[in-house]
Amino acid sequence: MKIGILTIFPNFFDGVFQFGVVGQARKKSLLQIEIVDLREFAEDSHRTVDDRPYGGGAGMVMKPEPFFRAVESLTRAEQEAFHIALLSPSGAQFDQRKAKELSLKTRLLLLCGRYEGVDHRVAERLAHEEISIGDYVLSGGELAAAVVVDAVARLIPGVVGEGQSVLKDSFMEESLAHPQFTRPADFRGWRVPDVLLSGDHEAIRKWREEQALQQTRRRRPDLLTESNAAGEGEQS
Ligand code: ADE
């Protein structure tokens, strides 16, 4: 998979994709990340990428031309079309389902906005979708793009070992994760639940499932399907 990121702060990403799962994915050549400086596609010698808003108002708006020129240039260099997403607080909420959907694309291009916003023609005529990572306003799309890349990268086949980890991620669409413990079994008098030391795999599986459901009912009931929300047999 190839992910392009179009930004006016290319150095913002210097460290962020070197570590952990994303770093591994790049090392294994399962993921290629290309950071593109939007200013390279400005039309004037000052490399201007913003202008005052029509209709007045505070702040500056990012101009459409550099975005269109950049996308056209990147597209010419590729055999396959990019799926293009604009990071914006007005976008649809990013979640595990969307991460999975994006991980199936072979070419993904993330457009980072700044200032007070981006000319609406970029969202309407260039991007295939707008993505928000949450109901808060960041000072730009770069942090949001890094979040999207991380969540997507770990779902690319072969990036996380064939074990359970990614299966649990898909479980995350409907429920929170169960609590995890490691040694020591007794830390300052706080003991690990006996069932986890029992060696009884079926009992452990059931305990984990029930714990995950209980946590989800308490903290994120919106994630639950109807049958899980009912909470039959729950002791809390
Ligand atoms: N840009 C500014 N705020 C954002 C958010 N919450 N999600 C995505 N992009 C953004």
PDB file of C-alpha atoms and ligand atoms in Angstrom:
ATOM      1  CA  MET A   1       0.000   0.000   0.000  1.00  0.00           C
ATOM      2  CA  LYS A   2       1.123   3.522  -0.718  1.00  0.00           C
ATOM      3  CA  ILE A   3      -0.012   6.512   1.344  1.00  0.00           C
ATOM      4  CA  GLY A   4       0.692  10.064   0.223  1.00  0.00           C
ATOM      5  CA  ILE A   5       0.324  13.003   2.603  1.00  0.00           C
ATOM      6  CA  LEU A   6      -0.058  16.501   1.218  1.00  0.00           C
ATOM      7  CA  THR A   7       0.906  19.148   3.777  1.00  0.00           C
ATOM      8  CA  ILE A   8       2.508  22.564   4.225  1.00  0.00           C
ATOM      9  CA  PHE A   9       4.558  21.076   7.099  1.00  0.00           C
ATOM     10  CA  PRO A  10       6.422  18.105   5.574  1.00  0.00           C
ATOM     11  CA  ASN A  11       8.886  18.014   8.484  1.00  0.00           C
ATOM     12  CA  PHE A  12       6.004  17.492  10.901  1.00  0.00           C
ATOM     13  CA  PHE A  13       6.140  13.764  10.030  1.00  0.00           C
ATOM     14  CA  ASP A  14       9.913  13.338  10.494  1.00  0.00           C
ATOM     15  CA  GLY A  15       9.762  11.062  13.508  1.00  0.00           C
ATOM     16  CA  VAL A  16       6.227   9.872  13.655  1.00  0.00           C
ATOM     17  CA  PHE A  17       6.361   7.098  11.049  1.00  0.00           C
ATOM     18  CA  GLN A  18       9.716   5.631  12.094  1.00  0.00           C
ATOM     19  CA  PHE A  19       8.528   3.690  15.126  1.00  0.00           C
ATOM     20  CA  GLY A  20       6.356   0.771  16.119  1.00  0.00           C
ATOM     21  CA  VAL A  21       3.986  -0.887  13.722  1.00  0.00           C
ATOM     22  CA  VAL A  22       4.167   1.834  11.046  1.00  0.00           C
ATOM     23  CA  GLY A  23       7.991   1.741  11.086  1.00  0.00           C
ATOM     24  CA  GLN A  24       7.902  -2.067  10.772  1.00  0.00           C
ATOM     25  CA  ALA A  25       5.415  -1.931   7.907  1.00  0.00           C
ATOM     26  CA  ARG A  26       7.697   0.450   6.026  1.00  0.00           C
ATOM     27  CA  LYS A  27      10.780  -1.696   6.722  1.00  0.00           C
ATOM     28  CA  LYS A  28       8.951  -4.762   5.394  1.00  0.00           C
ATOM     29  CA  SER A  29       7.951  -2.687   2.318  1.00  0.00           C
ATOM     30  CA  LEU A  30       4.294  -3.399   3.008  1.00  0.00           C
ATOM     31  CA  LEU A  31       3.710   0.334   3.332  1.00  0.00           C
ATOM     32  CA  GLN A  32       5.261   3.205   1.452  1.00  0.00           C
ATOM     33  CA  ILE A  33       4.687   6.743   2.758  1.00  0.00           C
ATOM     34  CA  GLU A  34       5.321   9.774   0.590  1.00  0.00           C
ATOM     35  CA  ILE A  35       5.196  13.210   2.221  1.00  0.00           C
ATOM     36  CA  VAL A  36       4.528  15.957  -0.311  1.00  0.00           C
ATOM     37  CA  ASP A  37       5.069  19.682   0.325  1.00  0.00           C
ATOM     38  CA  LEU A  38       1.956  21.542  -0.817  1.00  0.00           C
ATOM     39  CA  ARG A  39       3.970  24.734  -1.338  1.00  0.00           C
ATOM     40  CA  GLU A  40       5.841  23.055  -4.195  1.00  0.00           C
ATOM     41  CA  PHE A  41       2.572  23.347  -6.099  1.00  0.00           C
ATOM     42  CA  ALA A  42       1.865  27.019  -5.376  1.00  0.00           C
ATOM     43  CA  GLU A  43       1.608  29.192  -8.470  1.00  0.00           C
ATOM     44  CA  ASP A  44       3.689  32.201  -7.397  1.00  0.00           C
ATOM     45  CA  SER A  45       7.255  32.817  -6.330  1.00  0.00           C
ATOM     46  CA  HIS A  46       6.140  33.414  -2.725  1.00  0.00           C
ATOM     47  CA  ARG A  47       4.700  29.895  -2.669  1.00  0.00           C
ATOM     48  CA  THR A  48       1.365  31.225  -1.443  1.00  0.00           C
ATOM     49  CA  VAL A  49      -1.115  28.569  -0.358  1.00  0.00           C
ATOM     50  CA  ASP A  50      -3.755  30.714   1.386  1.00  0.00           C
ATOM     51  CA  ASP A  51      -5.888  33.795   0.803  1.00  0.00           C
ATOM     52  CA  ARG A  52      -8.624  35.858   2.475  1.00  0.00           C
ATOM     53  CA  PRO A  53     -12.107  34.353   2.616  1.00  0.00           C
ATOM     54  CA  TYR A  54     -14.729  35.587   0.154  1.00  0.00           C
ATOM     55  CA  GLY A  55     -17.521  37.254   2.099  1.00  0.00           C
ATOM     56  CA  GLY A  56     -15.109  38.446   4.788  1.00  0.00           C
ATOM     57  CA  GLY A  57     -14.315  37.031   8.178  1.00  0.00           C
ATOM     58  CA  ALA A  58     -11.271  36.283  10.265  1.00  0.00           C
ATOM     59  CA  GLY A  59      -8.363  34.104   9.219  1.00  0.00           C
ATOM     60  CA  MET A  60      -7.160  32.732   5.936  1.00  0.00           C
ATOM     61  CA  VAL A  61      -8.473  29.969   3.714  1.00  0.00           C
ATOM     62  CA  MET A  62      -6.290  27.504   1.831  1.00  0.00           C
ATOM     63  CA  LYS A  63      -6.424  28.033  -1.911  1.00  0.00           C
ATOM     64  CA  PRO A  64      -7.687  25.281  -4.210  1.00  0.00           C
ATOM     65  CA  GLU A  65      -5.011  25.478  -6.943  1.00  0.00           C
ATOM     66  CA  PRO A  66      -2.049  23.948  -5.035  1.00  0.00           C
ATOM     67  CA  PHE A  67      -4.189  20.976  -3.950  1.00  0.00           C
ATOM     68  CA  PHE A  68      -5.446  20.313  -7.481  1.00  0.00           C
ATOM     69  CA  ARG A  69      -2.009  20.773  -9.053  1.00  0.00           C
ATOM     70  CA  ALA A  70      -0.385  18.471  -6.492  1.00  0.00           C
ATOM     71  CA  VAL A  71      -2.980  15.736  -6.956  1.00  0.00           C
ATOM     72  CA  GLU A  72      -2.735  15.992 -10.740  1.00  0.00           C
ATOM     73  CA  SER A  73       1.057  15.743 -10.572  1.00  0.00           C
ATOM     74  CA  LEU A  74       1.000  12.766  -8.172  1.00  0.00           C
ATOM     75  CA  THR A  75      -1.637  11.001 -10.228  1.00  0.00           C
ATOM     76  CA  ARG A  76       0.433  11.338 -13.413  1.00  0.00           C
ATOM     77  CA  ALA A  77       3.276   9.499 -11.691  1.00  0.00           C
ATOM     78  CA  GLU A  78       1.092   6.521 -10.693  1.00  0.00           C
ATOM     79  CA  GLN A  79      -0.509   3.688 -12.614  1.00  0.00           C
ATOM     80  CA  GLU A  80      -3.346   3.492 -10.121  1.00  0.00           C
ATOM     81  CA  ALA A  81      -5.691   6.227  -8.933  1.00  0.00           C
ATOM     82  CA  PHE A  82      -5.475   7.512  -5.375  1.00  0.00           C
ATOM     83  CA  HIS A  83      -8.360   7.351  -2.986  1.00  0.00           C
ATOM     84  CA  ILE A  84      -8.324  10.924  -1.672  1.00  0.00           C
ATOM     85  CA  ALA A  85      -9.417  11.951   1.822  1.00  0.00           C
ATOM     86  CA  LEU A  86      -9.390  15.475   3.231  1.00  0.00           C
ATOM     87  CA  LEU A  87      -8.793  15.649   6.995  1.00  0.00           C
ATOM     88  CA  SER A  88     -11.269  18.107   8.414  1.00  0.00           C
ATOM     89  CA  PRO A  89     -13.268  18.601  11.616  1.00  0.00           C
ATOM     90  CA  SER A  90     -16.374  18.661   9.375  1.00  0.00           C
ATOM     91  CA  GLY A  91     -15.717  15.157   8.040  1.00  0.00           C
ATOM     92  CA  ALA A  92     -17.383  11.874   8.889  1.00  0.00           C
ATOM     93  CA  GLN A  93     -16.070  10.389  12.133  1.00  0.00           C
ATOM     94  CA  PHE A  94     -13.077   8.065  11.669  1.00  0.00           C
ATOM     95  CA  ASP A  95     -13.511   4.646  13.277  1.00  0.00           C
ATOM     96  CA  GLN A  96     -12.209   1.076  13.073  1.00  0.00           C
ATOM     97  CA  ARG A  97     -14.590   0.255  10.232  1.00  0.00           C
ATOM     98  CA  LYS A  98     -13.254   3.167   8.166  1.00  0.00           C
ATOM     99  CA  ALA A  99      -9.659   2.150   9.007  1.00  0.00           C
ATOM    100  CA  LYS A 100     -10.394  -1.322   7.650  1.00  0.00           C
ATOM    101  CA  GLU A 101     -11.996   0.085   4.512  1.00  0.00           C
ATOM    102  CA  LEU A 102      -8.988   2.349   3.849  1.00  0.00           C
ATOM    103  CA  SER A 103      -6.512  -0.480   4.492  1.00  0.00           C
ATOM    104  CA  LEU A 104      -7.943  -2.226   1.407  1.00  0.00           C
ATOM    105  CA  LYS A 105      -6.967   0.657  -0.890  1.00  0.00           C
ATOM    106  CA  THR A 106      -3.688   0.328  -2.774  1.00  0.00           C
ATOM    107  CA  ARG A 107      -3.227   4.122  -3.041  1.00  0.00           C
ATOM    108  CA  LEU A 108      -4.416   6.551  -0.384  1.00  0.00           C
ATOM    109  CA  LEU A 109      -3.805  10.300  -0.408  1.00  0.00           C
ATOM    110  CA  LEU A 110      -4.439  12.357   2.722  1.00  0.00           C
ATOM    111  CA  LEU A 111      -4.895  16.102   2.299  1.00  0.00           C
ATOM    112  CA  CYS A 112      -4.043  18.190   5.372  1.00  0.00           C
ATOM    113  CA  GLY A 113      -5.794  21.513   5.841  1.00  0.00           C
ATOM    114  CA  ARG A 114      -4.576  24.443   7.956  1.00  0.00           C
ATOM    115  CA  TYR A 115      -5.680  27.969   8.821  1.00  0.00           C
ATOM    116  CA  GLU A 116      -9.414  28.608   9.087  1.00  0.00           C
ATOM    117  CA  GLY A 117     -10.268  26.038   6.460  1.00  0.00           C
ATOM    118  CA  VAL A 118      -9.798  24.842   2.911  1.00  0.00           C
ATOM    119  CA  ASP A 119     -11.598  26.186  -0.164  1.00  0.00           C
ATOM    120  CA  HIS A 120     -14.758  24.100  -0.379  1.00  0.00           C
ATOM    121  CA  ARG A 121     -14.014  23.019  -3.956  1.00  0.00           C
ATOM    122  CA  VAL A 122     -11.239  20.775  -2.599  1.00  0.00           C
ATOM    123  CA  ALA A 123     -13.743  18.818  -0.489  1.00  0.00           C
ATOM    124  CA  GLU A 124     -16.404  18.877  -3.163  1.00  0.00           C
ATOM    125  CA  ARG A 125     -14.450  18.315  -6.389  1.00  0.00           C
ATOM    126  CA  LEU A 126     -11.117  16.710  -5.461  1.00  0.00           C
ATOM    127  CA  ALA A 127     -11.473  14.584  -2.342  1.00  0.00           C
ATOM    128  CA  HIS A 128     -13.569  11.423  -2.327  1.00  0.00           C
ATOM    129  CA  GLU A 129     -14.389  11.954   1.313  1.00  0.00           C
ATOM    130  CA  GLU A 130     -13.755  14.124   4.382  1.00  0.00           C
ATOM    131  CA  ILE A 131     -12.562  12.474   7.572  1.00  0.00           C
ATOM    132  CA  SER A 132     -12.611  13.843  11.124  1.00  0.00           C
ATOM    133  CA  ILE A 133     -10.793  12.031  13.920  1.00  0.00           C
ATOM    134  CA  GLY A 134     -13.060  13.449  16.618  1.00  0.00           C
ATOM    135  CA  ASP A 135     -15.309  16.244  17.784  1.00  0.00           C
ATOM    136  CA  TYR A 136     -12.606  18.801  18.510  1.00  0.00           C
ATOM    137  CA  VAL A 137     -10.740  21.281  16.362  1.00  0.00           C
ATOM    138  CA  LEU A 138      -7.037  20.680  15.816  1.00  0.00           C
ATOM    139  CA  SER A 139      -4.873  23.410  14.363  1.00  0.00           C
ATOM    140  CA  GLY A 140      -4.394  21.351  11.234  1.00  0.00           C
ATOM    141  CA  GLY A 141      -4.943  17.996   9.589  1.00  0.00           C
ATOM    142  CA  GLU A 142      -1.392  16.680  10.151  1.00  0.00           C
ATOM    143  CA  LEU A 143      -2.008  15.047  13.543  1.00  0.00           C
ATOM    144  CA  ALA A 144      -5.236  13.583  12.208  1.00  0.00           C
ATOM    145  CA  ALA A 145      -3.395  12.179   9.161  1.00  0.00           C
ATOM    146  CA  ALA A 146      -0.836  10.526  11.459  1.00  0.00           C
ATOM    147  CA  VAL A 147      -3.672   8.917  13.432  1.00  0.00           C
ATOM    148  CA  VAL A 148      -5.293   7.601  10.253  1.00  0.00           C
ATOM    149  CA  VAL A 149      -1.982   6.200   8.950  1.00  0.00           C
ATOM    150  CA  ASP A 150      -1.324   4.372  12.237  1.00  0.00           C
ATOM    151  CA  ALA A 151      -4.787   2.820  12.435  1.00  0.00           C
ATOM    152  CA  VAL A 152      -4.715   1.802   8.760  1.00  0.00           C
ATOM    153  CA  ALA A 153      -1.139   0.464   8.704  1.00  0.00           C
ATOM    154  CA  ARG A 154      -1.738  -2.154  11.389  1.00  0.00           C
ATOM    155  CA  LEU A 155      -4.600  -3.606   9.328  1.00  0.00           C
ATOM    156  CA  ILE A 156      -2.543  -4.136   6.163  1.00  0.00           C
ATOM    157  CA  PRO A 157      -2.154  -7.908   5.779  1.00  0.00           C
ATOM    158  CA  GLY A 158       1.229  -9.096   7.063  1.00  0.00           C
ATOM    159  CA  VAL A 159       1.986  -5.973   9.131  1.00  0.00           C
ATOM    160  CA  VAL A 160       0.814  -7.330  12.486  1.00  0.00           C
ATOM    161  CA  GLY A 161       1.602 -11.058  12.918  1.00  0.00           C
ATOM    162  CA  GLU A 162      -1.094 -13.532  11.964  1.00  0.00           C
ATOM    163  CA  GLY A 163      -1.966 -13.923  15.662  1.00  0.00           C
ATOM    164  CA  GLN A 164      -4.889 -12.549  17.551  1.00  0.00           C
ATOM    165  CA  SER A 165      -4.049  -8.860  17.630  1.00  0.00           C
ATOM    166  CA  VAL A 166      -5.857  -7.728  14.492  1.00  0.00           C
ATOM    167  CA  LEU A 167      -8.820 -10.027  15.183  1.00  0.00           C
ATOM    168  CA  LYS A 168      -9.235  -8.192  18.457  1.00  0.00           C
ATOM    169  CA  ASP A 169      -9.151  -4.919  16.519  1.00  0.00           C
ATOM    170  CA  SER A 170     -12.242  -5.982  14.594  1.00  0.00           C
ATOM    171  CA  PHE A 171     -13.882  -6.911  17.894  1.00  0.00           C
ATOM    172  CA  MET A 172     -13.270  -3.239  18.780  1.00  0.00           C
ATOM    173  CA  GLU A 173     -16.016  -2.253  16.353  1.00  0.00           C
ATOM    174  CA  GLU A 174     -18.595  -3.687  18.735  1.00  0.00           C
ATOM    175  CA  SER A 175     -16.943  -3.690  22.100  1.00  0.00           C
ATOM    176  CA  LEU A 176     -13.985  -2.383  24.084  1.00  0.00           C
ATOM    177  CA  ALA A 177     -11.020  -4.625  24.841  1.00  0.00           C
ATOM    178  CA  HIS A 178     -10.939  -6.807  27.977  1.00  0.00           C
ATOM    179  CA  PRO A 179      -8.452  -5.949  30.764  1.00  0.00           C
ATOM    180  CA  GLN A 180      -4.958  -7.455  30.434  1.00  0.00           C
ATOM    181  CA  PHE A 181      -2.514  -8.472  33.192  1.00  0.00           C
ATOM    182  CA  THR A 182       1.085  -9.640  33.281  1.00  0.00           C
ATOM    183  CA  ARG A 183       3.484 -10.701  36.057  1.00  0.00           C
ATOM    184  CA  PRO A 184       3.698 -10.326  39.001  1.00  0.00           C
ATOM    185  CA  ALA A 185       0.479 -12.118  39.998  1.00  0.00           C
ATOM    186  CA  ASP A 186       0.458 -10.076  43.206  1.00  0.00           C
ATOM    187  CA  PHE A 187       1.577  -6.460  42.884  1.00  0.00           C
ATOM    188  CA  ARG A 188       1.309  -4.448  46.126  1.00  0.00           C
ATOM    189  CA  GLY A 189      -1.511  -6.706  47.199  1.00  0.00           C
ATOM    190  CA  TRP A 190      -3.523  -6.223  43.988  1.00  0.00           C
ATOM    191  CA  ARG A 191      -3.978  -9.731  42.683  1.00  0.00           C
ATOM    192  CA  VAL A 192      -4.508 -10.854  39.102  1.00  0.00           C
ATOM    193  CA  PRO A 193      -7.963 -12.523  38.817  1.00  0.00           C
ATOM    194  CA  ASP A 194      -7.645 -16.234  39.687  1.00  0.00           C
ATOM    195  CA  VAL A 195      -9.263 -17.369  36.441  1.00  0.00           C
ATOM    196  CA  LEU A 196      -6.306 -16.015  34.435  1.00  0.00           C
ATOM    197  CA  LEU A 197      -3.933 -18.232  36.451  1.00  0.00           C
ATOM    198  CA  SER A 198      -6.164 -21.294  36.158  1.00  0.00           C
ATOM    199  CA  GLY A 199      -4.922 -22.564  32.779  1.00  0.00           C
ATOM    200  CA  ASP A 200      -8.580 -23.225  31.853  1.00  0.00           C
ATOM    201  CA  HIS A 201      -8.686 -21.696  28.357  1.00  0.00           C
ATOM    202  CA  GLU A 202     -12.451 -21.872  27.991  1.00  0.00           C
ATOM    203  CA  ALA A 203     -13.014 -20.188  31.369  1.00  0.00           C
ATOM    204  CA  ILE A 204     -10.475 -17.491  30.437  1.00  0.00           C
ATOM    205  CA  ARG A 205     -12.155 -16.875  27.087  1.00  0.00           C
ATOM    206  CA  LYS A 206     -15.566 -16.527  28.777  1.00  0.00           C
ATOM    207  CA  TRP A 207     -14.185 -14.223  31.491  1.00  0.00           C
ATOM    208  CA  ARG A 208     -12.557 -11.959  28.907  1.00  0.00           C
ATOM    209  CA  GLU A 209     -15.706 -11.798  26.805  1.00  0.00           C
ATOM    210  CA  GLU A 210     -17.816 -10.909  29.830  1.00  0.00           C
ATOM    211  CA  GLN A 211     -15.320  -8.294  31.061  1.00  0.00           C
ATOM    212  CA  ALA A 212     -15.223  -6.679  27.623  1.00  0.00           C
ATOM    213  CA  LEU A 213     -19.003  -6.520  27.530  1.00  0.00           C
ATOM    214  CA  GLN A 214     -19.240  -5.084  31.036  1.00  0.00           C
ATOM    215  CA  GLN A 215     -16.697  -2.356  30.248  1.00  0.00           C
ATOM    216  CA  THR A 216     -18.517  -1.552  27.034  1.00  0.00           C
ATOM    217  CA  ARG A 217     -21.937  -1.371  28.723  1.00  0.00           C
ATOM    218  CA  ARG A 218     -20.538   1.047  31.297  1.00  0.00           C
ATOM    219  CA  ARG A 219     -18.385   3.236  29.087  1.00  0.00           C
ATOM    220  CA  ARG A 220     -19.537   2.932  25.478  1.00  0.00           C
ATOM    221  CA  PRO A 221     -23.079   1.526  25.288  1.00  0.00           C
ATOM    222  CA  ASP A 222     -23.356   3.111  21.825  1.00  0.00           C
ATOM    223  CA  LEU A 223     -21.006   0.404  20.475  1.00  0.00           C
ATOM    224  CA  LEU A 224     -23.195  -2.524  21.514  1.00  0.00           C
ATOM    225  CA  THR A 225     -25.458  -4.562  19.312  1.00  0.00           C
ATOM    226  CA  GLU A 226     -29.002  -5.105  20.625  1.00  0.00           C
ATOM    227  CA  SER A 227     -28.371  -8.584  22.030  1.00  0.00           C
ATOM    228  CA  ASN A 228     -25.194  -7.501  23.841  1.00  0.00           C
ATOM    229  CA  ALA A 229     -26.784  -4.337  25.201  1.00  0.00           C
ATOM    230  CA  ALA A 230     -29.462  -6.368  27.017  1.00  0.00           C
ATOM    231  CA  GLY A 231     -26.895  -7.477  29.560  1.00  0.00           C
ATOM    232  CA  GLU A 232     -28.518 -10.806  30.425  1.00  0.00           C
ATOM    233  CA  GLY A 233     -26.701 -12.657  33.157  1.00  0.00           C
ATOM    234  CA  GLU A 234     -24.314  -9.815  33.874  1.00  0.00           C
ATOM    235  CA  GLN A 235     -22.982  -9.482  37.404  1.00  0.00           C
ATOM    236  CA  SER A 236     -21.371  -6.055  37.827  1.00  0.00           C
TER     237      SER A 236
HETATM  238  N1  ADE B   1      -8.403  19.264  11.297  1.00  0.00           N
HETATM  239  C1  ADE B   1      -8.742  20.027  12.355  1.00  0.00           C
HETATM  240  N2  ADE B   1      -9.435  19.342  13.254  1.00  0.00           N
HETATM  241  C2  ADE B   1      -9.572  18.067  12.765  1.00  0.00           C
HETATM  242  C3  ADE B   1     -10.193  16.887  13.238  1.00  0.00           C
HETATM  243  N3  ADE B   1     -10.839  16.847  14.398  1.00  0.00           N
HETATM  244  N4  ADE B   1     -10.124  15.782  12.475  1.00  0.00           N
HETATM  245  C4  ADE B   1      -9.485  15.820  11.282  1.00  0.00           C
HETATM  246  N5  ADE B   1      -8.895  16.903  10.779  1.00  0.00           N
HETATM  247  C5  ADE B   1      -8.911  18.015  11.517  1.00  0.00           C
END
